[in-house]
Coordinates of C-alpha atoms in Angstrom, one line a residue:
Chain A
X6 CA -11.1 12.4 -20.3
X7 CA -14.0 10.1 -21.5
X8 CA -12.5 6.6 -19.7
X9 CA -10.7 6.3 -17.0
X10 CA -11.1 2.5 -16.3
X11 CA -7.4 1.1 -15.3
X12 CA -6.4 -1.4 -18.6
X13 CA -2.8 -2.9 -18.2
X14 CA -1.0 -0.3 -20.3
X15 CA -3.4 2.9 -19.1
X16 CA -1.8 5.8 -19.8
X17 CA -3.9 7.5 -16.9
X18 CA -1.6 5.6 -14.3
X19 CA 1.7 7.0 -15.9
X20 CA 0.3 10.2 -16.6
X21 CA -0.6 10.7 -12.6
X22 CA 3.0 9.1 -11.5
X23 CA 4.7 11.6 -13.8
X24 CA 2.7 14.8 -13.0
X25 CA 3.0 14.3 -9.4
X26 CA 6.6 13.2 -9.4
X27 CA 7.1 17.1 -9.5
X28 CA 7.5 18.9 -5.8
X29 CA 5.9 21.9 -7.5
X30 CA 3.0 20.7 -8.7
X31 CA 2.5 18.6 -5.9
X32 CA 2.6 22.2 -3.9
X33 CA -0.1 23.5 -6.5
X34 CA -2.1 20.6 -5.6
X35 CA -1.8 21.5 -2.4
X36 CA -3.7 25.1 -3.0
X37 CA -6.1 23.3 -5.1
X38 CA -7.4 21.5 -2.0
X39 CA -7.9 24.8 -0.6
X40 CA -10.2 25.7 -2.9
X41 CA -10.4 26.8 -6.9
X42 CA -7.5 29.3 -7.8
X43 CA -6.8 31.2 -11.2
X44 CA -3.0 31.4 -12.5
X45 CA -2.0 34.2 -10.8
X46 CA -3.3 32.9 -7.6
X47 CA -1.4 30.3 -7.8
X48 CA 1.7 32.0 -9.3
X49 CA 1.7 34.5 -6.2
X50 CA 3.0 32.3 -3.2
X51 CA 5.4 30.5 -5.0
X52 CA 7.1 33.1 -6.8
X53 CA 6.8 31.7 -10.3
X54 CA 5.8 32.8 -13.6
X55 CA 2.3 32.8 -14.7
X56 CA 4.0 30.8 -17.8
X57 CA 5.8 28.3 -15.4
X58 CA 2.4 27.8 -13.9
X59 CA 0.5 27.4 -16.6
X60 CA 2.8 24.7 -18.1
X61 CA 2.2 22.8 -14.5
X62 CA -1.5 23.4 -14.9
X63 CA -1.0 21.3 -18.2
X64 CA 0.7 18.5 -17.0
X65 CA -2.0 18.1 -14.2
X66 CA -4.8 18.9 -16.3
X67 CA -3.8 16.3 -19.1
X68 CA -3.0 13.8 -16.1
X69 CA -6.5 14.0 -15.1
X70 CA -6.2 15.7 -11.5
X71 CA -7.4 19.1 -12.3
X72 CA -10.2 20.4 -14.5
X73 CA -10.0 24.0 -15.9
X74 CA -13.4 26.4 -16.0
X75 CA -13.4 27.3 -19.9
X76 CA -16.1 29.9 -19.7
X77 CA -14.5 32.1 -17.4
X78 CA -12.1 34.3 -18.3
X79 CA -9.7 33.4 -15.6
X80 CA -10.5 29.7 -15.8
X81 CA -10.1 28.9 -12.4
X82 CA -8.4 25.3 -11.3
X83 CA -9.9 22.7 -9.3
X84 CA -9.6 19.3 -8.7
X85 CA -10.7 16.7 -10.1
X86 CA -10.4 12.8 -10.6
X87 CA -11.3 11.1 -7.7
X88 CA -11.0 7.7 -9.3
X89 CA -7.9 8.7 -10.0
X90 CA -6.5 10.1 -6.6
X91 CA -8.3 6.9 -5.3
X92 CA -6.0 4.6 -7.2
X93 CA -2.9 6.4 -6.0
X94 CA -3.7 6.6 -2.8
X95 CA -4.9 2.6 -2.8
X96 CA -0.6 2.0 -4.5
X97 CA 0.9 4.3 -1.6
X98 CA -1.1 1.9 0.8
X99 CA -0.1 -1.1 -0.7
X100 CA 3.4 0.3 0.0
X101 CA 3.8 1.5 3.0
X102 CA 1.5 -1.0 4.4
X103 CA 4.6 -3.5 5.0
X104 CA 6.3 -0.9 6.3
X105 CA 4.7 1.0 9.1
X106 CA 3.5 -2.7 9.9
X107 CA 6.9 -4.0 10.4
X108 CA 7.5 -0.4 12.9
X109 CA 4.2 -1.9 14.9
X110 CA 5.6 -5.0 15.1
X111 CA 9.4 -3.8 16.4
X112 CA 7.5 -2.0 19.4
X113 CA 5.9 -5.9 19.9
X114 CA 9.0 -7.6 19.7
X115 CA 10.7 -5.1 22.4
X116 CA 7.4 -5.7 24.5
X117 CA 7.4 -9.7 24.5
X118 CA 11.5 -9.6 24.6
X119 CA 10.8 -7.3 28.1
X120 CA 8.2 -9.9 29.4
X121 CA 10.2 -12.9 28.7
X122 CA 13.5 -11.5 30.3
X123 CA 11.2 -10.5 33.7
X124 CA 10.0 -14.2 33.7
X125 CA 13.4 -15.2 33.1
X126 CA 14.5 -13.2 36.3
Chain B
X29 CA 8.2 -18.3 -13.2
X30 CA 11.4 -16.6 -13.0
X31 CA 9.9 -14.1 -15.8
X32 CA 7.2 -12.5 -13.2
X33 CA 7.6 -9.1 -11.4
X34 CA 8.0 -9.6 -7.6
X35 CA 7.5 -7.2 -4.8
X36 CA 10.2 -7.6 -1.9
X37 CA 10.6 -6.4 1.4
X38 CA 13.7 -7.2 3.8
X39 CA 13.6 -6.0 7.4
X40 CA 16.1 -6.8 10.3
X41 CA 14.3 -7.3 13.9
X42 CA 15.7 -6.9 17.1
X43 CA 14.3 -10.1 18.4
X44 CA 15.2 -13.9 18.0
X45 CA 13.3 -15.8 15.7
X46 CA 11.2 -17.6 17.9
X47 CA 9.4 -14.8 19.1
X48 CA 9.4 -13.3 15.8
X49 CA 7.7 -16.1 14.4
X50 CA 5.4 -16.4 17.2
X51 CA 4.3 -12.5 16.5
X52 CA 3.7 -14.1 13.1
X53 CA 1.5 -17.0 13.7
X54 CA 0.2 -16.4 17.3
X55 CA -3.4 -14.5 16.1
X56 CA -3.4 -12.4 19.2
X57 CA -0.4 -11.0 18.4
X58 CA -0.1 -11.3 14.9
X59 CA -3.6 -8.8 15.7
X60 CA -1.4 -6.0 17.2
X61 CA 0.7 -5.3 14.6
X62 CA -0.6 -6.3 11.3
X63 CA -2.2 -3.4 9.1
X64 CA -1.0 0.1 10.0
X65 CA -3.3 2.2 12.2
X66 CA -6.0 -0.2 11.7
X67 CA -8.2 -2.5 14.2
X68 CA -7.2 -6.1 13.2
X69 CA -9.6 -8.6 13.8
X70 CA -8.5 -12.3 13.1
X71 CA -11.8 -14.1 12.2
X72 CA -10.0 -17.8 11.3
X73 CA -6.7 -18.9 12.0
X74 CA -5.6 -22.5 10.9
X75 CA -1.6 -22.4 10.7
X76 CA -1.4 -25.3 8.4
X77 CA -1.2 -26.0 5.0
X78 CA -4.5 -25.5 3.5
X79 CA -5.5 -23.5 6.6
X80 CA -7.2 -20.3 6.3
X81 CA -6.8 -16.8 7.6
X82 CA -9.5 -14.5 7.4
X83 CA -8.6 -10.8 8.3
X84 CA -10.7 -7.9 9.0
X85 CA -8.3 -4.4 9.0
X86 CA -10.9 -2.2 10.5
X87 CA -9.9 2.0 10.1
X88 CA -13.2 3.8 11.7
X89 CA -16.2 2.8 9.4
X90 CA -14.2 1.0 6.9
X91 CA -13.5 -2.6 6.4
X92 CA -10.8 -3.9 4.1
X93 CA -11.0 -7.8 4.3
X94 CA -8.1 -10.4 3.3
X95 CA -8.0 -14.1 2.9
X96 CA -5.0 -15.7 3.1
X97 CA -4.6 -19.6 2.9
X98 CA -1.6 -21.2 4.3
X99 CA 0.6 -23.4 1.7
X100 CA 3.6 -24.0 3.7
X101 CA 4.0 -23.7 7.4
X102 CA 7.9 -24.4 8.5
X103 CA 8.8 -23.2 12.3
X104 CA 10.7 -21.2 13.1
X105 CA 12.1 -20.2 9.1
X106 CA 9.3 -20.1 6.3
X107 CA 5.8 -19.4 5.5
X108 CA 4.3 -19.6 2.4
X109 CA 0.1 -18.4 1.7
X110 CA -1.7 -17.6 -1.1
X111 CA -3.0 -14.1 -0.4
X112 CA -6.8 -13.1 -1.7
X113 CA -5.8 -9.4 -1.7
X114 CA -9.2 -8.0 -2.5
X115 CA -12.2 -10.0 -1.2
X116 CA -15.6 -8.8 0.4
X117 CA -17.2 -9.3 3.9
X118 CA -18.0 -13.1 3.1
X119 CA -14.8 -13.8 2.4
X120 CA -15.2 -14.3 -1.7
X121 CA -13.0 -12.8 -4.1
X122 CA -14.0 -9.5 -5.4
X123 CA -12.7 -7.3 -8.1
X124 CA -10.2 -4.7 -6.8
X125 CA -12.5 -1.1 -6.4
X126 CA -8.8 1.1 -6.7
X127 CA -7.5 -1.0 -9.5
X128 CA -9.1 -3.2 -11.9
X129 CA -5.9 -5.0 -13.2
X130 CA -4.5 -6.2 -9.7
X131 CA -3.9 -9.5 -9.1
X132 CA -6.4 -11.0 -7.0
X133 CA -4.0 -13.6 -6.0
X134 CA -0.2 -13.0 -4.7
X135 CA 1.8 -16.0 -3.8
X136 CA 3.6 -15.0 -0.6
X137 CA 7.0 -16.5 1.0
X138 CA 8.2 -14.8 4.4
X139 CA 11.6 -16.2 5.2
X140 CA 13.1 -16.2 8.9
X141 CA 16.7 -16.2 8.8
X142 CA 18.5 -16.0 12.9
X143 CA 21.4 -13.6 13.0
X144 CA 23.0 -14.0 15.7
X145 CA 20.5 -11.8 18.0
X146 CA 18.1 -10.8 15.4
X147 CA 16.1 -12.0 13.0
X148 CA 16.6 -10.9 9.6
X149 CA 12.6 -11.4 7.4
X150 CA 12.3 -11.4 4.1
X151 CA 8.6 -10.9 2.3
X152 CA 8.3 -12.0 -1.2
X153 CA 5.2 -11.7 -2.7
X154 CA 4.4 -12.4 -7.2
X155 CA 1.5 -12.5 -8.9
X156 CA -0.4 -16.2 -9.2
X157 CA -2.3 -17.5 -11.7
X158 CA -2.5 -14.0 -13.2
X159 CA -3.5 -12.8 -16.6
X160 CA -1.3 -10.7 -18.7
X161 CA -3.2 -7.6 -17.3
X162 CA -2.5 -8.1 -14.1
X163 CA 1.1 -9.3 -14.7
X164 CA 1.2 -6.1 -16.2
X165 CA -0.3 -3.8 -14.2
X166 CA 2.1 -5.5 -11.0
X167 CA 5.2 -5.2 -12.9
X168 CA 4.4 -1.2 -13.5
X169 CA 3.5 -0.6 -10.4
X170 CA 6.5 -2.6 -8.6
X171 CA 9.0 -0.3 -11.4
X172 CA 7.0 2.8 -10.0
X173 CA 7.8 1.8 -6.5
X174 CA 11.2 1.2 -7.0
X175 CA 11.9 4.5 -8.8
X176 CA 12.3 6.6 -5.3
X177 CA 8.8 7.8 -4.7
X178 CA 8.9 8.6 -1.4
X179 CA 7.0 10.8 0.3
X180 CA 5.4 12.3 -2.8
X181 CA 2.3 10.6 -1.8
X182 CA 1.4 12.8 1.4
X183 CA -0.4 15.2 -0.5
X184 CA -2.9 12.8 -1.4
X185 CA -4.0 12.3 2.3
X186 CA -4.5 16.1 2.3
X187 CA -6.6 16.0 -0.7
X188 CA -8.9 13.1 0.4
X189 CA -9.9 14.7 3.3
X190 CA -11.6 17.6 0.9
X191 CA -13.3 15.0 -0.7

């Protein structure tokens, strides 16, 4: 991966939405923040071919989000792409900002709607 | 105009729209809800057109800073601003750290419709004065967002906090 800037039609951005629109790899993720894991490592808990997992593995490694050790044997997983995670992480602000915002603001509203009606009493 | 992507949010409040709109404009209450989790400090507040808000959304050590300036200020229903989304400590526009292509600026309209008890708000926000890029890079991002993402996301919170 020798750029990773962000240009309008990066391919980076749709690689990352598509490998983690998957609930399994997301999972595999998951261990990788654990630590490094080989296939079968990560094949074990989720009862899955080391085939299946190493198609995952791919997807994740061409998306930018893993790295795989080619001089071992086993080539162990990690993670990888910071700037990446950062940048999804920065979107899934952006959207539930509005959101969780808007629940802050509904306890407000109940609080100044309880203060008026007292003054009102 | 009508060709740009647009980001929408609609939300129904159990309030009328006076004291929604107050929670809007009021900074010391506008402070207690506005940016999730985060300490909000409201460094200007000039509710008029032209006006500026400077916002400071504070989450332990980190600052994330907004400048928003007021276009069109209409009690209790509208509120238009031109929002800065990515500026530094002094307040001047600065390229977005997360992602390049972002608009810096987002024309905002928040609507305040009274039904019967409750006050139904609708935030509209398109890219202004954008380049292609960033037209680009909205539109993608808005189509991503639409697509029933969900809660995909929470397994990034568990991989920051290795990092």
């Amino acid at each position: 991966m020798e750029h990773m800037g962000y240009t309008s039609s990066s391919p980076n951005l749709d690689a990352i939405f598509s490998a983690l629109a998957d609930p399994t790899r997301r999972a595999i993720l998951s261990r990788l923040v654990e630590g490094q894991a080989c296939v079968s490592d990560i094949a074990e808990p989720f009862e899955m071919s080391q085939p299946a997992v190493s198609r995952h593995l791919k997807v994740l490694e061409r998306a930018g989000l893993i790295e795989r050790d080619i001089d071992k044997q086993r080539r162990p997983a990690k993670l990888t792409a910071q700037q990446m995670i950062n940048a999804v992480v920065w979107l899934d602000q952006f959207k539930a900002f509005w959101g969780t915002s808007f629940d802050q603001l509904d306890s407000l509203l109940l609080n100044m709607k309880q203060t008026r009606d007292k003054q009102h009493e | 105009m009508s060709d740009l992507p647009e980001f929408v949010v609609e939300r129904s409040f159990d309030a009328p729209r006076e004291l929604v709109w107050r929670a809007w404009t009021e900074p010391e209450l506008l402070s207690r809800w506005y940016g999730p989790g985060a300490e909000t400090i409201v460094h200007k507040f000039d509710l008029e057109p032209g006006g500026l808000w400077l916002n400071e959304m504070k989450w332990g050590d980190n600052s994330n800073f907004q400048k928003v300036v007021f276009k069109e200020v209409s009690p209790p229903e509208r509120l238009v601003w031109n929002h800065h989304s990515s500026v530094d400590s002094d307040w001047n526009d600065a390229a977005n750290p997360m992602m390049a292509d972002w608009p810096k600026l987002l024309l905002t309209t928040v609507t305040f419709e009274q039904v019967e008890n409750k006050t139904h708000l609708r935030l509209l926000q398109i890219p202004l004065q954008a380049t292609d890029a960033e037209i680009a890079c909205f539109a993608e991002v808005m189509g991503k967002m639409s697509g029933g993402w969900g809660a995909g996301f929470s397994i990034i919170d568990d991989i920051l906090t290795e990092l």
